[in-house]
């Protein structure tokens, strides 16, 4: 029995890092990026890169409302024809990037996504233009590859959804967060459940093969019973995918201003772990498989696409001022901010930019950093990492390169002792601690850069 009254019975113990340190979805984290003094030309960055299985991402930084937990690069509304000017700049950027990719070797996009912000904040006509930019300027065949688009209950209108379905969207992802209206208000995301259900009905009417619903656990006032209400409401639509996100309270967000950051203490960690496990087990019992800590896919859902893009090794082209691009040795983007005034200023500068031929902000990712990224992004997937692929790429074993970290994970029970030979895989408990495990693999240099970053 736990004798410490201030620590919940299911809180982490021993030398385990806290389970919710940082949402890890890419490495290095964007707060480790800095201005690139040499401003390298995109043509030189991509000259020797393989370009036959690229990922294309277009970022639309507009929302009808900013949720209290949101620290994404987004602003409320687009006054004075800002969306038109933004798409003008996006088209200029796409033209410059495609020119930089050249034609010396095959250029092919294996996957595409529109994110934000809320891409469906754009009108139906503007969404048509966004698809035209992807196809005519970048050369992406949107009807031949998986195309994922994010939407919201308010903006998932029939005319917008019809455009996306007609242009080849294979996945529509809607951020519901909670079907309980009181919880939505607590997360500074006011919405009516009837409107959410109506939006889900319109999405299903499009016939787009994959519906994803995002839910959040750890909201103030949320209980196991109310969490079950949201889980069951989502399951009623039989979505092909479900994402379960832990709530984070970050600096400069709406909730970050309302709450003391110290509220993210061990008691909250314990609550989120309980809700996570409840959600995971509930979905597994209803015919879903776990893909990562956050992602669950219905076992009878068809394949999302050809699957020949690998995030560990293939490049990504990001269009828009909140997007990132990845080559094998440099990750780059534009400036990043959370504060609304700063975001508006960055968007305004983006729309005024004429020369998109150089990388402005980023971080080198080679040598040790490339190893860390490959291990981290592979290990955080439930399927794990084949050792042979790592060894072929780097000429060494991850146990040689990260022996201390992997030994610690094994000691904590986070590695799957029953994984097939040649496969490094997290245990169910290891997946539960993904947001604590991931930052352990950050390099000292990246940690120092993140610590020195001043939120703006």
Short mmCIF file of C-alpha atoms in Angstrom, two decimals:
data_model
loop_
_atom_site.label_atom_id
_atom_site.label_comp_id
_atom_site.label_asym_id
_atom_site.label_seq_id
_atom_site.Cartn_x
_atom_site.Cartn_y
_atom_site.Cartn_z
CA UNK A 1 0.00 0.00 0.00
CA UNK A 2 1.26 3.47 -0.84
CA UNK A 3 2.18 5.18 2.43
CA UNK A 4 2.67 8.64 0.92
CA UNK A 5 -0.65 10.49 1.08
CA UNK A 6 0.38 13.01 -1.58
CA UNK A 7 1.10 10.42 -4.25
CA UNK A 8 -1.71 8.44 -5.92
CA UNK A 9 -1.41 4.66 -5.88
CA UNK A 10 -0.86 4.51 -9.65
CA UNK A 11 1.63 7.39 -9.85
CA UNK A 12 5.08 6.65 -11.31
CA UNK A 13 7.68 5.38 -8.90
CA UNK A 14 11.42 4.86 -8.68
CA UNK A 15 13.47 6.52 -11.40
CA UNK A 16 10.54 6.70 -13.85
CA UNK A 17 10.11 10.12 -15.44
CA UNK A 18 6.69 11.69 -15.11
CA UNK A 19 4.26 10.24 -17.64
CA UNK A 20 3.26 13.60 -19.11
CA UNK A 21 6.40 15.63 -19.63
CA UNK A 22 6.02 16.63 -23.26
CA UNK A 23 3.85 15.69 -26.22
CA UNK A 24 6.42 14.05 -28.52
CA UNK A 25 5.35 13.76 -32.14
CA UNK A 26 8.51 14.90 -33.91
CA UNK A 27 12.18 15.36 -33.06
CA UNK A 28 13.83 17.77 -32.57
CA UNK A 29 11.07 19.81 -30.97
CA UNK A 30 10.26 23.11 -32.70
CA UNK A 31 11.39 25.06 -29.62
CA UNK A 32 14.92 23.81 -30.38
CA UNK A 33 14.88 25.52 -33.79
CA UNK A 34 16.85 28.72 -34.26
CA UNK A 35 17.45 31.22 -37.06
CA UNK A 36 19.83 29.72 -39.64
CA UNK A 37 22.67 32.22 -40.13
CA UNK A 38 23.63 30.80 -43.54
CA UNK A 39 20.02 30.70 -44.85
CA UNK A 40 20.77 27.70 -47.06
CA UNK A 41 19.19 27.54 -50.50
CA UNK A 42 16.44 24.94 -50.78
CA UNK A 43 17.88 23.75 -54.08
CA UNK A 44 21.13 22.77 -52.37
CA UNK A 45 19.33 21.18 -49.41
CA UNK A 46 17.28 18.90 -51.65
CA UNK A 47 19.86 18.27 -54.40
CA UNK A 48 20.99 14.86 -53.14
CA UNK A 49 17.87 13.86 -51.23
CA UNK A 50 15.66 10.95 -52.32
CA UNK A 51 12.40 12.48 -53.51
CA UNK A 52 10.34 9.50 -54.65
CA UNK A 53 8.25 9.06 -51.46
CA UNK A 54 7.81 12.55 -50.02
CA UNK A 55 5.10 13.74 -47.66
CA UNK A 56 3.31 17.00 -48.43
CA UNK A 57 1.81 19.08 -45.63
CA UNK A 58 -0.07 22.36 -46.06
CA UNK A 59 -0.71 24.45 -42.97
CA UNK A 60 -3.76 26.73 -42.71
CA UNK A 61 -3.36 28.85 -39.54
CA UNK A 62 -6.96 30.02 -39.10
CA UNK A 63 -9.64 28.94 -36.61
CA UNK A 64 -13.10 30.21 -35.73
CA UNK A 65 -12.18 30.01 -32.02
CA UNK A 66 -8.99 29.23 -30.13
CA UNK A 67 -9.38 26.38 -27.66
CA UNK A 68 -8.03 26.91 -24.16
CA UNK A 69 -5.49 24.09 -24.47
CA UNK A 70 -4.22 25.03 -27.93
CA UNK A 71 -0.58 25.99 -28.44
CA UNK A 72 -0.64 25.42 -32.18
CA UNK A 73 0.38 28.12 -34.61
CA UNK A 74 -3.06 29.56 -35.32
CA UNK A 75 -5.09 32.75 -35.11
CA UNK A 76 -8.80 33.51 -34.79
CA UNK A 77 -10.36 34.63 -38.04
CA UNK A 78 -8.90 36.03 -41.25
CA UNK A 79 -10.04 39.63 -41.66
CA UNK A 80 -9.46 41.89 -44.67
CA UNK A 81 -9.12 39.04 -47.18
CA UNK A 82 -6.24 37.58 -45.17
CA UNK A 83 -7.07 34.06 -46.32
CA UNK A 84 -6.73 35.17 -49.96
CA UNK A 85 -3.38 36.80 -49.30
CA UNK A 86 -2.28 33.72 -47.36
CA UNK A 87 -3.13 31.41 -50.27
CA UNK A 88 -1.32 33.80 -52.62
CA UNK A 89 1.81 33.41 -50.48
CA UNK A 90 1.29 29.65 -50.23
CA UNK A 91 1.21 29.47 -54.02
CA UNK A 92 4.41 31.52 -54.31
CA UNK A 93 6.07 29.24 -51.78
CA UNK A 94 4.88 26.09 -53.56
CA UNK A 95 6.24 27.38 -56.87
CA UNK A 96 9.64 28.11 -55.32
CA UNK A 97 9.82 24.79 -53.49
CA UNK A 98 8.91 22.73 -56.55
CA UNK A 99 11.57 24.57 -58.54
CA UNK A 100 14.10 23.81 -55.79
CA UNK A 101 13.24 20.11 -55.89
CA UNK A 102 14.28 20.04 -59.54
CA UNK A 103 13.75 17.26 -62.05
CA UNK A 104 17.13 15.55 -61.98
CA UNK A 105 15.57 12.70 -60.01
CA UNK A 106 11.94 11.56 -59.72
CA UNK A 107 9.76 13.75 -57.51
CA UNK A 108 6.72 11.96 -56.11
CA UNK A 109 4.47 12.62 -53.14
CA UNK A 110 3.37 9.44 -51.36
CA UNK A 111 1.06 11.12 -48.84
CA UNK A 112 -0.54 14.51 -48.26
CA UNK A 113 -2.26 16.33 -45.40
CA UNK A 114 -3.92 19.68 -44.76
CA UNK A 115 -3.70 20.77 -41.13
CA UNK A 116 -3.70 23.84 -38.98
CA UNK A 117 -5.38 25.63 -37.48
CA UNK A 118 -8.49 24.44 -39.24
CA UNK A 119 -8.17 23.93 -43.00
CA UNK A 120 -11.96 23.92 -43.35
CA UNK A 121 -12.01 27.48 -42.03
CA UNK A 122 -11.40 28.21 -45.72
CA UNK A 123 -14.45 28.50 -47.95
CA UNK A 124 -15.29 25.75 -50.44
CA UNK A 125 -13.77 27.84 -53.21
CA UNK A 126 -10.60 28.44 -51.22
CA UNK A 127 -10.30 24.71 -50.52
CA UNK A 128 -10.49 24.11 -54.27
CA UNK A 129 -7.64 26.55 -54.70
CA UNK A 130 -5.61 24.85 -51.97
CA UNK A 131 -5.99 21.52 -53.79
CA UNK A 132 -5.02 23.20 -57.07
CA UNK A 133 -1.83 24.50 -55.46
CA UNK A 134 -0.94 21.03 -54.21
CA UNK A 135 -1.59 19.45 -57.59
CA UNK A 136 -0.61 22.08 -60.14
CA UNK A 137 2.29 23.76 -58.32
CA UNK A 138 3.70 20.82 -56.33
CA UNK A 139 2.69 17.97 -58.65
CA UNK A 140 0.95 15.92 -55.97
CA UNK A 141 -1.71 13.53 -57.26
CA UNK A 142 -4.26 13.94 -54.49
CA UNK A 143 -6.57 11.27 -55.87
CA UNK A 144 -3.81 8.65 -55.93
CA UNK A 145 -2.35 9.03 -52.41
CA UNK A 146 -3.74 9.18 -48.87
CA UNK A 147 -5.00 12.73 -48.23
CA UNK A 148 -5.88 13.65 -44.64
CA UNK A 149 -7.69 16.87 -43.75
CA UNK A 150 -8.50 18.30 -40.31
CA UNK A 151 -11.88 19.86 -39.61
CA UNK A 152 -14.05 21.08 -36.73
CA UNK A 153 -17.74 20.75 -35.87
CA UNK A 154 -18.49 24.33 -36.93
CA UNK A 155 -16.61 24.29 -40.25
CA UNK A 156 -17.51 20.78 -41.40
CA UNK A 157 -20.18 22.14 -43.73
CA UNK A 158 -21.64 20.14 -46.61
CA UNK A 159 -20.12 22.33 -49.34
CA UNK A 160 -16.61 22.22 -47.88
CA UNK A 161 -16.75 18.47 -47.28
CA UNK A 162 -18.01 17.90 -50.82
CA UNK A 163 -14.96 19.68 -52.21
CA UNK A 164 -12.58 17.57 -50.13
CA UNK A 165 -14.32 14.32 -51.02
CA UNK A 166 -14.31 15.25 -54.69
CA UNK A 167 -10.61 16.11 -54.64
CA UNK A 168 -9.60 12.76 -53.19
CA UNK A 169 -9.60 13.11 -49.40
CA UNK A 170 -9.28 9.66 -47.83
CA UNK A 171 -9.35 10.75 -44.19
CA UNK A 172 -11.27 13.47 -42.35
CA UNK A 173 -10.19 14.18 -38.78
CA UNK A 174 -12.51 16.11 -36.49
CA UNK A 175 -11.48 17.56 -33.15
CA UNK A 176 -14.40 16.82 -30.83
CA UNK A 177 -12.34 16.59 -27.59
CA UNK A 178 -15.45 15.91 -25.46
CA UNK A 179 -19.10 15.08 -26.11
CA UNK A 180 -19.91 16.46 -22.64
CA UNK A 181 -20.78 20.13 -23.03
CA UNK A 182 -19.60 21.12 -19.54
CA UNK A 183 -16.17 19.59 -20.26
CA UNK A 184 -15.97 21.37 -23.60
CA UNK A 185 -16.61 24.66 -21.81
CA UNK A 186 -13.96 23.80 -19.19
CA UNK A 187 -11.46 23.32 -22.03
CA UNK A 188 -12.49 26.74 -23.43
CA UNK A 189 -14.04 25.03 -26.43
CA UNK A 190 -17.74 25.93 -26.27
CA UNK A 191 -19.82 23.63 -28.47
CA UNK A 192 -23.17 21.88 -28.42
CA UNK A 193 -23.26 18.11 -28.68
CA UNK A 194 -26.08 18.35 -31.23
CA UNK A 195 -23.79 20.38 -33.52
CA UNK A 196 -21.00 17.85 -33.10
CA UNK A 197 -23.29 14.96 -33.96
CA UNK A 198 -24.62 16.82 -37.00
CA UNK A 199 -21.08 17.45 -38.25
CA UNK A 200 -20.22 13.76 -37.84
CA UNK A 201 -23.29 12.87 -39.86
CA UNK A 202 -22.22 15.18 -42.68
CA UNK A 203 -18.74 13.65 -42.68
CA UNK A 204 -20.17 10.13 -42.94
CA UNK A 205 -22.44 11.28 -45.78
CA UNK A 206 -19.37 12.16 -47.89
CA UNK A 207 -18.31 8.53 -48.12
CA UNK A 208 -14.69 9.45 -47.28
CA UNK A 209 -13.30 6.10 -46.11
CA UNK A 210 -11.60 7.13 -42.87
CA UNK A 211 -13.20 9.15 -40.09
CA UNK A 212 -10.95 10.09 -37.17
CA UNK A 213 -12.29 11.55 -33.94
CA UNK A 214 -9.98 13.32 -31.47
CA UNK A 215 -10.83 13.11 -27.75
CA UNK A 216 -9.02 14.64 -24.75
CA UNK A 217 -8.70 13.24 -21.24
CA UNK A 218 -7.68 15.10 -18.10
CA UNK A 219 -10.12 18.01 -18.48
CA UNK A 220 -11.07 19.77 -15.26
CA UNK A 221 -14.12 18.04 -13.78
CA UNK A 222 -13.83 14.98 -16.02
CA UNK A 223 -14.51 11.64 -14.34
CA UNK A 224 -14.26 8.02 -15.38
CA UNK A 225 -18.02 8.08 -15.98
CA UNK A 226 -18.01 11.24 -18.13
CA UNK A 227 -14.97 9.97 -20.06
CA UNK A 228 -16.95 6.81 -20.81
CA UNK A 229 -19.78 8.99 -22.16
CA UNK A 230 -17.42 10.56 -24.71
CA UNK A 231 -15.82 7.24 -25.63
CA UNK A 232 -19.20 5.61 -26.24
CA UNK A 233 -20.54 8.61 -28.15
CA UNK A 234 -17.52 8.42 -30.45
CA UNK A 235 -17.80 4.65 -30.84
CA UNK A 236 -21.42 5.03 -31.92
CA UNK A 237 -20.08 6.45 -35.20
CA UNK A 238 -17.70 3.49 -35.65
CA UNK A 239 -14.80 5.74 -36.64
CA UNK A 240 -11.99 4.01 -38.44
CA UNK A 241 -9.54 5.87 -36.18
CA UNK A 242 -9.64 7.45 -32.73
CA UNK A 243 -6.99 9.61 -31.12
CA UNK A 244 -6.93 9.94 -27.32
CA UNK A 245 -4.91 12.97 -26.22
CA UNK A 246 -3.87 13.86 -22.66
CA UNK A 247 -4.63 17.46 -21.76
CA UNK A 248 -1.58 19.67 -21.37
CA UNK A 249 -1.66 23.18 -19.90
CA UNK A 250 1.04 25.13 -21.69
CA UNK A 251 2.38 28.67 -21.32
CA UNK A 252 0.55 31.42 -23.23
CA UNK A 253 -2.50 29.24 -23.98
CA UNK A 254 -5.96 30.12 -22.69
CA UNK A 255 -5.85 27.54 -19.90
CA UNK A 256 -2.23 28.42 -19.19
CA UNK A 257 -3.37 31.92 -18.27
CA UNK A 258 -6.28 30.67 -16.19
CA UNK A 259 -4.52 27.94 -14.23
CA UNK A 260 -1.42 27.66 -12.14
CA UNK A 261 1.06 25.52 -14.10
CA UNK A 262 1.76 23.73 -10.82
CA UNK A 263 -1.65 22.09 -11.27
CA UNK A 264 0.13 19.58 -13.50
CA UNK A 265 1.27 17.67 -10.43
CA UNK A 266 1.38 13.99 -9.56
CA UNK A 267 -2.29 13.89 -8.68
CA UNK A 268 -3.17 15.07 -12.20
CA UNK A 269 -0.66 12.60 -13.64
CA UNK A 270 -2.46 9.83 -11.79
CA UNK A 271 -5.85 10.97 -13.05
CA UNK A 272 -4.69 11.12 -16.66
CA UNK A 273 -3.08 7.68 -16.41
CA UNK A 274 -6.31 6.21 -15.09
CA UNK A 275 -8.35 7.79 -17.86
CA UNK A 276 -5.81 6.75 -20.49
CA UNK A 277 -5.91 3.12 -19.38
CA UNK A 278 -9.69 3.18 -19.24
CA UNK A 279 -9.88 4.60 -22.76
CA UNK A 280 -7.26 2.20 -24.14
CA UNK A 281 -8.91 -0.86 -22.65
CA UNK A 282 -12.37 0.26 -23.77
CA UNK A 283 -11.25 0.71 -27.37
CA UNK A 284 -9.34 -2.58 -27.43
CA UNK A 285 -12.48 -4.32 -26.18
CA UNK A 286 -14.52 -2.73 -28.99
CA UNK A 287 -12.45 -3.94 -31.93
CA UNK A 288 -9.64 -1.39 -32.13
CA UNK A 289 -5.88 -1.96 -32.24
CA UNK A 290 -3.37 0.39 -30.65
CA UNK A 291 -1.01 2.06 -33.12
CA UNK A 292 0.68 4.42 -30.67
CA UNK A 293 -0.03 5.91 -27.26
CA UNK A 294 -2.59 8.21 -28.89
CA UNK A 295 -3.77 6.43 -32.03
CA UNK A 296 -6.24 3.55 -32.26
CA UNK A 297 -7.46 2.00 -35.51
CA UNK A 298 -10.49 -0.20 -36.05
CA UNK A 299 -9.18 -3.67 -36.84
CA UNK A 300 -11.56 -4.19 -39.78
CA UNK A 301 -10.74 -0.83 -41.38
CA UNK A 302 -9.00 -1.02 -44.73
CA UNK A 303 -5.44 0.15 -45.33
CA UNK A 304 -4.92 3.90 -45.33
CA UNK A 305 -2.88 3.81 -48.53
CA UNK A 306 0.20 2.30 -50.15
CA UNK A 307 2.26 3.02 -47.05
CA UNK A 308 5.57 3.61 -48.79
CA UNK A 309 6.40 6.80 -46.90
CA UNK A 310 8.44 6.28 -43.71
CA UNK A 311 8.69 9.27 -41.39
CA UNK A 312 12.07 8.09 -40.10
CA UNK A 313 13.79 8.20 -43.49
CA UNK A 314 11.68 9.99 -46.13
CA UNK A 315 11.49 13.74 -46.53
CA UNK A 316 8.60 16.08 -45.93
CA UNK A 317 7.65 19.31 -47.65
CA UNK A 318 5.76 21.77 -45.47
CA UNK A 319 3.88 24.69 -47.04
CA UNK A 320 2.57 27.56 -44.94
CA UNK A 321 4.06 29.61 -42.14
CA UNK A 322 3.31 26.99 -39.46
CA UNK A 323 4.66 24.00 -41.40
CA UNK A 324 7.96 22.20 -41.05
CA UNK A 325 10.05 20.55 -43.76
CA UNK A 326 12.47 17.66 -43.25
CA UNK A 327 15.54 16.65 -45.19
CA UNK A 328 17.91 13.96 -43.97
CA UNK A 329 20.17 16.53 -42.32
CA UNK A 330 18.11 19.68 -41.72
CA UNK A 331 14.65 20.35 -40.36
CA UNK A 332 13.42 23.85 -41.17
CA UNK A 333 10.38 26.07 -40.92
CA UNK A 334 9.37 29.65 -40.22
CA UNK A 335 9.32 31.40 -36.87
CA UNK A 336 7.06 29.91 -34.18
CA UNK A 337 4.87 31.60 -31.60
CA UNK A 338 1.80 30.97 -29.42
CA UNK A 339 0.88 34.49 -28.31
CA UNK A 340 -1.83 35.85 -30.58
CA UNK A 341 -0.09 39.12 -31.38
CA UNK A 342 3.13 37.34 -32.28
CA UNK A 343 1.25 34.82 -34.44
CA UNK A 344 -0.54 37.58 -36.31
CA UNK A 345 2.76 39.31 -36.99
CA UNK A 346 4.39 36.15 -38.35
CA UNK A 347 1.40 35.46 -40.61
CA UNK A 348 1.49 39.02 -41.92
CA UNK A 349 5.21 38.74 -42.71
CA UNK A 350 4.59 35.42 -44.45
CA UNK A 351 1.92 36.92 -46.71
CA UNK A 352 4.33 39.71 -47.68
CA UNK A 353 7.22 37.37 -48.51
CA UNK A 354 8.26 37.15 -52.14
CA UNK A 355 11.38 34.99 -51.95
CA UNK A 356 10.80 31.49 -50.56
CA UNK A 357 14.00 29.98 -51.97
CA UNK A 358 15.89 29.70 -48.66
CA UNK A 359 15.46 28.04 -45.28
CA UNK A 360 15.14 30.60 -42.50
CA UNK A 361 14.69 28.75 -39.19
CA UNK A 362 15.61 25.18 -38.28
CA UNK A 363 17.99 22.69 -36.76
CA UNK A 364 20.60 20.30 -38.13
CA UNK A 365 19.72 16.64 -37.71
CA UNK A 366 22.67 14.42 -38.52
CA UNK A 367 24.98 11.98 -36.76
CA UNK A 368 23.81 11.39 -33.21
CA UNK A 369 20.62 13.42 -33.70
CA UNK A 370 19.57 11.29 -36.68
CA UNK A 371 20.03 8.16 -34.57
CA UNK A 372 17.95 9.62 -31.77
CA UNK A 373 15.19 10.64 -34.16
CA UNK A 374 15.06 7.23 -35.83
CA UNK A 375 14.92 5.39 -32.50
CA UNK A 376 12.39 7.75 -30.93
CA UNK A 377 9.96 7.87 -33.84
CA UNK A 378 10.15 4.10 -34.31
CA UNK A 379 9.92 3.14 -30.66
CA UNK A 380 6.85 5.29 -30.01
CA UNK A 381 4.89 3.22 -32.53
CA UNK A 382 3.24 0.12 -31.08
CA UNK A 383 4.71 -2.07 -33.85
CA UNK A 384 8.22 -1.24 -32.64
CA UNK A 385 11.52 -0.98 -34.52
CA UNK A 386 13.27 -3.73 -36.51
CA UNK A 387 16.86 -3.75 -35.33
CA UNK A 388 18.14 -4.69 -38.77
CA UNK A 389 16.81 -1.48 -40.32
CA UNK A 390 18.52 0.67 -37.70
CA UNK A 391 21.78 -1.23 -38.03
CA UNK A 392 21.72 -1.05 -41.82
CA UNK A 393 21.19 2.69 -41.76
CA UNK A 394 23.69 3.63 -39.05
CA UNK A 395 26.17 0.74 -38.91
CA UNK A 396 25.64 0.27 -35.19
CA UNK A 397 23.15 -1.19 -32.75
CA UNK A 398 20.73 0.99 -30.74
CA UNK A 399 21.98 -0.91 -27.67
CA UNK A 400 25.49 0.37 -28.44
CA UNK A 401 24.30 3.91 -29.11
CA UNK A 402 21.72 4.22 -26.32
CA UNK A 403 22.59 1.46 -23.91
CA UNK A 404 21.96 3.44 -20.73
CA UNK A 405 18.56 4.72 -21.86
CA UNK A 406 17.37 1.33 -23.10
CA UNK A 407 18.61 -0.38 -19.94
CA UNK A 408 16.59 2.11 -17.91
CA UNK A 409 13.50 1.45 -20.00
CA UNK A 410 13.97 -2.29 -19.54
CA UNK A 411 14.39 -1.87 -15.78
CA UNK A 412 11.12 0.05 -15.64
CA UNK A 413 9.30 -2.65 -17.59
CA UNK A 414 8.81 -0.42 -20.62
CA UNK A 415 10.34 -2.81 -23.18
CA UNK A 416 8.37 -5.80 -24.40
CA UNK A 417 10.26 -8.88 -23.24
CA UNK A 418 8.08 -11.05 -25.50
CA UNK A 419 8.75 -9.15 -28.73
CA UNK A 420 9.94 -11.35 -31.62
CA UNK A 421 13.69 -11.64 -32.06
CA UNK A 422 15.12 -8.68 -33.92
CA UNK A 423 12.31 -6.32 -32.89
CA UNK A 424 12.63 -3.59 -30.25
CA UNK A 425 9.15 -2.81 -28.98
CA UNK A 426 7.55 -1.04 -26.04
CA UNK A 427 5.38 -2.93 -23.58
CA UNK A 428 1.82 -1.68 -22.94
CA UNK A 429 3.17 0.19 -19.91
CA UNK A 430 5.96 1.65 -22.01
CA UNK A 431 3.40 2.98 -24.49
CA UNK A 432 1.46 4.50 -21.59
CA UNK A 433 4.60 6.42 -20.61
CA UNK A 434 5.44 7.57 -24.16
CA UNK A 435 5.37 11.26 -23.18
CA UNK A 436 7.85 10.56 -20.37
CA UNK A 437 9.98 8.08 -22.29
CA UNK A 438 10.36 10.20 -25.42
CA UNK A 439 12.08 13.20 -23.80
CA UNK A 440 14.64 10.87 -22.19
CA UNK A 441 15.99 10.31 -25.71
CA UNK A 442 16.44 14.02 -26.43
CA UNK A 443 20.09 15.00 -26.78
CA UNK A 444 21.68 17.36 -24.24
CA UNK A 445 22.02 19.99 -26.98
CA UNK A 446 18.33 19.83 -27.88
CA UNK A 447 17.32 19.92 -24.22
CA UNK A 448 19.48 22.98 -23.68
CA UNK A 449 18.02 24.73 -26.72
CA UNK A 450 14.47 23.92 -25.56
CA UNK A 451 15.24 25.19 -22.05
CA UNK A 452 16.67 28.43 -23.47
CA UNK A 453 13.64 29.03 -25.71
CA UNK A 454 11.60 32.01 -24.61
CA UNK A 455 7.88 31.47 -25.27
CA UNK A 456 6.35 34.19 -27.37
#
